[in-house]
Amino acid sequence: MPNRLTPRAILDQLVTFPTVSRDTNLPLIDWVEAYLSEHGVGSHRHVKSDDPSKAGLFAHVGPEVAGGVVLSGHTDVVPTDGQPWSTDPFTVTETDGKLYGRGTTDMKGFDALAIWALVEAQHRGVTRPLQIALSYDEEIGCTGAPPLIEAMQGVVPRADTVIVGEPTMLKAVTGHKGGNTFWVHFHGFEVHSSILHTGVSAIMYGAKLIEWANRVNAESAAAEPGPIAAQFNPPYTNIHVGQITGGTAHNITAKDCEFGLGFRVIPGETLESWEARLRDAAAEIEAEMQAVRPETWIEITPAFSLPPFKPEDGGAAETLVRQLTGDNGTQYVSYGTEASHFQNAGYSVVVCGPGDIAVAHQPDEYITVAQFTEGQAFMERLLETLSA
């Protein structure tokens, strides 16, 4: 009889795999695949199309019928480079009621519980199917979820409910902001700074677009938010520039200026509308540049895109999680998850998992033993519900 590992033993194993997004996650996928197979659970691997060193994995337990529940998690973690860890980040260390290690909260704690629940469902039996979906590259843009969701279609019976296990302290999160980021490159024209008016400084014209972002932020902050927007902090779509480079010398108008410009978009607004506003503002500035030097221009390249996660009216996923947790509060968050990709694919979705997002990505990341234990109790109640 194969050994049925405890959730803690599974967590210990998962954390040993240094699945930083820039590196492979295949050793972890190999281990999960083998462990599930030991318990008679067949799984399906989805290999990243342009990088075979990464893969997602999904599996199905229970009757071969539609209408099951998906437990969704990601396998990648953020780097530990330069962080002052007190313990080995890739070994779970228990101290004072806390389990330290990279990914214990974000989100290998949930992954371990999901793997445990899937094996338990296989041995105990369920009347409603349970599935697991483990993705890659969540930490660098949630880019692994869409191809994984597509790969699931027609291979396993279509589920209707998804629980995305990001750390929410096991509260039901029913909405989050989306985001899109663009790399903006101003192509100017170099002249000596003493004849500035005959050239086009990419930096100075780039500053005009950044000032547009500041102005829009101020206008949005001053406006009365709608009922959904009011649940967020801040209660509006905000625009941010976090990196900028450009110029060659103080006495030369800058030929190039590049920066990333991103939006955190509230539900009810679209990524497309904000991209259109950006391009309209850039077109006005570009016209000013070309009035001086026709060969100058602005290049805007999409770098990241995640749709907002919209609250569902009477959604099946929210109803299920509220039954399992007793949580009736309203929780929206400003960070993004893979929930919106599942939602756009037609699933009912809720975000709910153990741990505190405040310690995610931090040195000495941890999940409390109490939260991890409550996460197991959550899974026990889910298994009971699926067996009823």
mmCIF file of C-alpha atoms in Angstrom, residues 54-295:
data_model
loop_
_atom_site.group_PDB
_atom_site.id
_atom_site.type_symbol
_atom_site.label_atom_id
_atom_site.label_comp_id
_atom_site.label_asym_id
_atom_site.label_seq_id
_atom_site.Cartn_x
_atom_site.Cartn_y
_atom_site.Cartn_z
ATOM 1 C CA LYS A 54 8.499 24.420 -17.508
ATOM 2 C CA ALA A 55 5.230 22.567 -17.266
ATOM 3 C CA GLY A 56 1.832 22.687 -15.657
ATOM 4 C CA LEU A 57 -0.077 19.674 -14.393
ATOM 5 C CA PHE A 58 -3.742 18.828 -13.970
ATOM 6 C CA ALA A 59 -5.586 15.776 -12.677
ATOM 7 C CA HIS A 60 -9.134 14.514 -12.061
ATOM 8 C CA VAL A 61 -10.531 12.277 -9.328
ATOM 9 C CA GLY A 62 -14.087 10.988 -9.031
ATOM 10 C CA PRO A 63 -16.810 10.180 -11.525
ATOM 11 C CA GLU A 64 -16.133 11.084 -15.144
ATOM 12 C CA VAL A 65 -18.789 13.754 -15.207
ATOM 13 C CA ALA A 66 -18.846 17.519 -15.535
ATOM 14 C CA GLY A 67 -19.510 19.906 -12.660
ATOM 15 C CA GLY A 68 -16.512 19.293 -10.414
ATOM 16 C CA VAL A 69 -14.339 21.575 -8.311
ATOM 17 C CA VAL A 70 -10.839 22.672 -9.363
ATOM 18 C CA LEU A 71 -8.159 23.480 -6.784
ATOM 19 C CA SER A 72 -5.865 25.925 -8.593
ATOM 20 C CA GLY A 73 -2.332 26.791 -7.520
ATOM 21 C CA HIS A 74 0.938 27.911 -9.039
ATOM 22 C CA THR A 75 4.263 26.149 -8.608
ATOM 23 C CA ASP A 76 6.678 29.043 -9.129
ATOM 24 C CA VAL A 77 8.066 31.298 -6.403
ATOM 25 C CA VAL A 78 9.881 34.627 -6.344
ATOM 26 C CA PRO A 79 13.680 34.794 -5.919
ATOM 27 C CA THR A 80 15.472 34.909 -2.592
ATOM 28 C CA ASP A 81 18.477 36.779 -4.027
ATOM 29 C CA GLY A 82 19.677 39.538 -1.719
ATOM 30 C CA GLN A 83 17.107 38.788 0.970
ATOM 31 C CA PRO A 84 18.385 38.366 4.557
ATOM 32 C CA TRP A 85 16.900 34.957 5.384
ATOM 33 C CA SER A 86 17.404 33.580 8.885
ATOM 34 C CA THR A 87 16.913 29.991 7.692
ATOM 35 C CA ASP A 88 17.438 27.983 4.519
ATOM 36 C CA PRO A 89 14.607 29.284 2.279
ATOM 37 C CA PHE A 90 14.276 25.919 0.552
ATOM 38 C CA THR A 91 13.836 23.897 3.722
ATOM 39 C CA VAL A 92 10.722 24.182 5.875
ATOM 40 C CA THR A 93 11.796 25.255 9.363
ATOM 41 C CA GLU A 94 9.258 25.268 12.196
ATOM 42 C CA THR A 95 9.808 27.887 14.904
ATOM 43 C CA ASP A 96 7.350 29.414 17.367
ATOM 44 C CA GLY A 97 4.286 28.152 15.545
ATOM 45 C CA LYS A 98 5.450 29.267 12.112
ATOM 46 C CA LEU A 99 6.617 27.258 9.099
ATOM 47 C CA TYR A 100 9.364 29.248 7.387
ATOM 48 C CA GLY A 101 10.391 28.696 3.765
ATOM 49 C CA ARG A 102 10.048 30.231 0.316
ATOM 50 C CA GLY A 103 6.544 29.576 -0.942
ATOM 51 C CA THR A 104 5.075 28.319 2.318
ATOM 52 C CA THR A 105 2.446 31.040 1.995
ATOM 53 C CA ASP A 106 2.673 31.894 -1.712
ATOM 54 C CA MET A 107 1.597 29.289 -2.457
ATOM 55 C CA LYS A 108 3.031 25.859 -1.828
ATOM 56 C CA GLY A 109 1.060 25.670 1.411
ATOM 57 C CA PHE A 110 -2.156 25.543 -0.603
ATOM 58 C CA ASP A 111 -0.560 23.299 -3.244
ATOM 59 C CA ALA A 112 0.357 20.770 -0.550
ATOM 60 C CA LEU A 113 -3.169 20.795 0.830
ATOM 61 C CA ALA A 114 -4.646 20.426 -2.658
ATOM 62 C CA ILE A 115 -2.418 17.446 -3.482
ATOM 63 C CA TRP A 116 -3.327 15.868 -0.142
ATOM 64 C CA ALA A 117 -7.049 16.427 -0.762
ATOM 65 C CA LEU A 118 -6.866 14.923 -4.256
ATOM 66 C CA VAL A 119 -5.245 11.725 -2.942
ATOM 67 C CA GLU A 120 -7.751 11.569 -0.089
ATOM 68 C CA ALA A 121 -10.594 11.953 -2.582
ATOM 69 C CA GLN A 122 -9.154 9.054 -4.567
ATOM 70 C CA HIS A 123 -9.034 6.762 -1.532
ATOM 71 C CA ARG A 124 -12.254 7.846 0.166
ATOM 72 C CA GLY A 125 -14.323 8.279 -2.962
ATOM 73 C CA VAL A 126 -16.340 11.335 -3.989
ATOM 74 C CA THR A 127 -19.637 11.679 -5.822
ATOM 75 C CA ARG A 128 -18.710 15.065 -7.278
ATOM 76 C CA PRO A 129 -15.313 15.294 -9.042
ATOM 77 C CA LEU A 130 -12.277 17.028 -7.610
ATOM 78 C CA GLN A 131 -9.522 18.354 -9.878
ATOM 79 C CA ILE A 132 -6.176 20.023 -9.394
ATOM 80 C CA ALA A 133 -4.476 22.526 -11.697
ATOM 81 C CA LEU A 134 -0.861 23.530 -11.009
ATOM 82 C CA SER A 135 0.567 26.264 -13.217
ATOM 83 C CA TYR A 136 3.920 27.903 -13.939
ATOM 84 C CA ASP A 137 4.983 31.555 -14.412
ATOM 85 C CA GLU A 138 2.296 33.062 -12.185
ATOM 86 C CA GLU A 139 4.839 35.307 -10.496
ATOM 87 C CA ILE A 140 5.911 36.880 -13.787
ATOM 88 C CA GLY A 141 2.502 37.756 -15.146
ATOM 89 C CA CYS A 142 0.071 34.855 -14.638
ATOM 90 C CA THR A 143 1.082 33.716 -18.115
ATOM 91 C CA GLY A 144 1.005 29.991 -17.411
ATOM 92 C CA ALA A 145 -2.691 29.778 -16.556
ATOM 93 C CA PRO A 146 -4.351 30.447 -19.951
ATOM 94 C CA PRO A 147 -2.535 27.659 -21.844
ATOM 95 C CA LEU A 148 -3.057 25.277 -18.899
ATOM 96 C CA ILE A 149 -6.802 26.020 -18.840
ATOM 97 C CA GLU A 150 -6.956 25.469 -22.588
ATOM 98 C CA ALA A 151 -5.057 22.182 -22.250
ATOM 99 C CA MET A 152 -7.622 20.912 -19.716
ATOM 100 C CA GLN A 153 -10.545 21.293 -22.111
ATOM 101 C CA GLY A 154 -11.728 17.959 -23.499
ATOM 102 C CA VAL A 155 -9.074 16.018 -21.558
ATOM 103 C CA VAL A 156 -10.804 15.982 -18.171
ATOM 104 C CA PRO A 157 -14.524 16.558 -17.614
ATOM 105 C CA ARG A 158 -15.355 20.250 -17.467
ATOM 106 C CA ALA A 159 -15.562 21.505 -13.890
ATOM 107 C CA ASP A 160 -17.776 24.448 -13.026
ATOM 108 C CA THR A 161 -16.179 25.760 -9.819
ATOM 109 C CA VAL A 162 -12.603 26.922 -9.172
ATOM 110 C CA ILE A 163 -10.911 27.741 -5.871
ATOM 111 C CA VAL A 164 -7.695 29.681 -6.452
ATOM 112 C CA GLY A 165 -5.655 29.187 -3.300
ATOM 113 C CA GLU A 166 -3.722 32.436 -3.004
ATOM 114 C CA PRO A 167 -3.188 33.489 0.628
ATOM 115 C CA THR A 168 -6.341 35.203 1.926
ATOM 116 C CA MET A 169 -6.348 33.943 5.534
ATOM 117 C CA LEU A 170 -9.058 31.557 4.275
ATOM 118 C CA LYS A 171 -11.440 34.414 3.539
ATOM 119 C CA ALA A 172 -13.484 34.482 0.342
ATOM 120 C CA VAL A 173 -12.049 37.041 -2.080
ATOM 121 C CA THR A 174 -14.509 37.668 -4.886
ATOM 122 C CA GLY A 175 -12.831 40.427 -6.882
ATOM 123 C CA HIS A 176 -9.444 41.878 -7.695
ATOM 124 C CA LYS A 177 -7.910 44.443 -9.973
ATOM 125 C CA GLY A 178 -6.525 43.506 -13.337
ATOM 126 C CA GLY A 179 -3.442 44.989 -14.866
ATOM 127 C CA ASN A 180 -1.653 45.784 -18.059
ATOM 128 C CA THR A 181 1.865 47.087 -18.452
ATOM 129 C CA PHE A 182 3.559 48.570 -21.505
ATOM 130 C CA TRP A 183 7.172 49.279 -22.342
ATOM 131 C CA VAL A 184 7.257 52.800 -23.787
ATOM 132 C CA HIS A 185 10.191 53.903 -25.957
ATOM 133 C CA PHE A 186 10.486 57.534 -27.002
ATOM 134 C CA HIS A 187 12.706 57.889 -30.088
ATOM 135 C CA GLY A 188 14.024 61.454 -30.082
ATOM 136 C CA PHE A 189 16.573 63.445 -32.092
ATOM 137 C CA GLU A 190 19.967 64.418 -30.696
ATOM 138 C CA VAL A 191 21.286 67.975 -30.862
ATOM 139 C CA HIS A 192 23.492 70.084 -28.616
ATOM 140 C CA SER A 193 21.468 71.248 -25.635
ATOM 141 C CA SER A 194 22.236 74.891 -26.503
ATOM 142 C CA ILE A 195 19.950 74.505 -29.534
ATOM 143 C CA LEU A 196 17.389 72.360 -27.750
ATOM 144 C CA HIS A 197 14.537 73.776 -29.817
ATOM 145 C CA THR A 198 15.899 72.154 -33.014
ATOM 146 C CA GLY A 199 15.994 68.650 -31.570
ATOM 147 C CA VAL A 200 13.614 66.359 -29.681
ATOM 148 C CA SER A 201 14.599 65.293 -26.186
ATOM 149 C CA ALA A 202 13.144 61.837 -25.657
ATOM 150 C CA ILE A 203 13.389 62.346 -21.893
ATOM 151 C CA MET A 204 11.592 65.677 -21.822
ATOM 152 C CA TYR A 205 8.797 64.464 -24.078
ATOM 153 C CA GLY A 206 8.646 61.200 -22.123
ATOM 154 C CA ALA A 207 8.092 63.327 -19.018
ATOM 155 C CA LYS A 208 4.949 64.683 -20.673
ATOM 156 C CA LEU A 209 3.446 61.198 -20.797
ATOM 157 C CA ILE A 210 4.435 60.577 -17.184
ATOM 158 C CA GLU A 211 2.798 63.865 -16.239
ATOM 159 C CA TRP A 212 -0.323 62.691 -18.098
ATOM 160 C CA ALA A 213 -0.311 59.630 -15.810
ATOM 161 C CA ASN A 214 0.018 61.850 -12.730
ATOM 162 C CA ARG A 215 -2.856 64.026 -13.911
ATOM 163 C CA VAL A 216 -5.138 61.064 -14.601
ATOM 164 C CA ASN A 217 -4.334 59.582 -11.181
ATOM 165 C CA ALA A 218 -5.247 62.867 -9.519
ATOM 166 C CA GLU A 219 -8.514 63.106 -11.450
ATOM 167 C CA SER A 220 -9.408 59.506 -10.580
ATOM 168 C CA ALA A 221 -8.618 60.043 -6.907
ATOM 169 C CA ALA A 222 -10.879 63.102 -6.819
ATOM 170 C CA ALA A 223 -13.812 61.340 -8.496
ATOM 171 C CA GLU A 224 -16.589 59.595 -6.556
ATOM 172 C CA PRO A 225 -15.957 55.834 -6.795
ATOM 173 C CA GLY A 226 -18.663 53.402 -7.804
ATOM 174 C CA PRO A 227 -19.842 50.663 -5.417
ATOM 175 C CA ILE A 228 -17.327 48.072 -6.620
ATOM 176 C CA ALA A 229 -14.429 50.500 -6.946
ATOM 177 C CA ALA A 230 -15.089 51.723 -3.403
ATOM 178 C CA GLN A 231 -14.088 48.296 -2.073
ATOM 179 C CA PHE A 232 -10.512 48.718 -3.306
ATOM 180 C CA ASN A 233 -7.542 50.652 -1.978
ATOM 181 C CA PRO A 234 -7.119 52.916 -3.863
ATOM 182 C CA PRO A 235 -10.717 52.961 -5.157
ATOM 183 C CA TYR A 236 -9.785 53.646 -8.774
ATOM 184 C CA THR A 237 -7.560 52.445 -11.602
ATOM 185 C CA ASN A 238 -4.088 53.816 -10.971
ATOM 186 C CA ILE A 239 -1.191 54.343 -13.380
ATOM 187 C CA HIS A 240 2.409 53.763 -12.367
ATOM 188 C CA VAL A 241 5.891 54.232 -13.828
ATOM 189 C CA GLY A 242 8.502 52.255 -11.919
ATOM 190 C CA GLN A 243 11.590 52.253 -14.147
ATOM 191 C CA ILE A 244 13.070 54.759 -16.578
ATOM 192 C CA THR A 245 16.287 54.997 -18.594
ATOM 193 C CA GLY A 246 17.565 57.376 -21.248
ATOM 194 C CA GLY A 247 20.067 59.950 -22.444
ATOM 195 C CA THR A 248 23.807 59.905 -23.071
ATOM 196 C CA ALA A 249 25.134 63.184 -21.669
ATOM 197 C CA HIS A 250 23.941 66.306 -19.884
ATOM 198 C CA ASN A 251 24.594 68.570 -22.881
ATOM 199 C CA ILE A 252 22.878 66.398 -25.534
ATOM 200 C CA THR A 253 19.139 66.094 -26.043
ATOM 201 C CA ALA A 254 18.261 62.502 -25.299
ATOM 202 C CA LYS A 255 17.892 60.285 -28.348
ATOM 203 C CA ASP A 256 16.112 57.590 -26.334
ATOM 204 C CA CYS A 257 13.948 57.341 -23.252
ATOM 205 C CA GLU A 258 12.366 54.094 -22.117
ATOM 206 C CA PHE A 259 10.096 53.299 -19.205
ATOM 207 C CA GLY A 260 7.482 50.829 -18.083
ATOM 208 C CA LEU A 261 3.984 52.205 -17.604
ATOM 209 C CA GLY A 262 1.307 50.071 -16.004
ATOM 210 C CA PHE A 263 -2.350 50.170 -14.987
ATOM 211 C CA ARG A 264 -4.098 48.467 -12.045
ATOM 212 C CA VAL A 265 -7.614 48.230 -13.441
ATOM 213 C CA ILE A 266 -10.732 47.919 -11.295
ATOM 214 C CA PRO A 267 -13.474 45.447 -12.269
ATOM 215 C CA GLY A 268 -16.069 47.076 -14.485
ATOM 216 C CA GLU A 269 -13.396 48.799 -16.555
ATOM 217 C CA THR A 270 -11.490 47.145 -19.378
ATOM 218 C CA LEU A 271 -7.814 46.779 -20.156
ATOM 219 C CA GLU A 272 -8.587 47.786 -23.730
ATOM 220 C CA SER A 273 -10.105 51.132 -22.761
ATOM 221 C CA TRP A 274 -7.057 52.079 -20.686
ATOM 222 C CA GLU A 275 -4.683 51.026 -23.442
ATOM 223 C CA ALA A 276 -6.671 53.222 -25.841
ATOM 224 C CA ARG A 277 -6.350 56.199 -23.473
ATOM 225 C CA LEU A 278 -2.601 55.640 -23.255
ATOM 226 C CA ARG A 279 -2.208 55.456 -27.024
ATOM 227 C CA ASP A 280 -4.345 58.559 -27.540
ATOM 228 C CA ALA A 281 -2.212 60.539 -25.072
ATOM 229 C CA ALA A 282 0.984 59.261 -26.700
ATOM 230 C CA ALA A 283 -0.318 60.186 -30.171
ATOM 231 C CA GLU A 284 -0.789 63.808 -29.101
ATOM 232 C CA ILE A 285 2.760 63.974 -27.737
ATOM 233 C CA GLU A 286 4.147 62.220 -30.801
ATOM 234 C CA ALA A 287 2.520 64.852 -33.009
ATOM 235 C CA GLU A 288 4.344 67.559 -31.033
ATOM 236 C CA MET A 289 7.634 65.710 -31.471
ATOM 237 C CA GLN A 290 7.163 65.215 -35.196
ATOM 238 C CA ALA A 291 6.317 68.887 -35.668
ATOM 239 C CA VAL A 292 9.971 69.495 -34.723
ATOM 240 C CA ARG A 293 11.581 66.380 -36.244
ATOM 241 C CA PRO A 294 9.348 64.146 -38.413
ATOM 242 C CA GLU A 295 11.580 61.113 -37.902
#
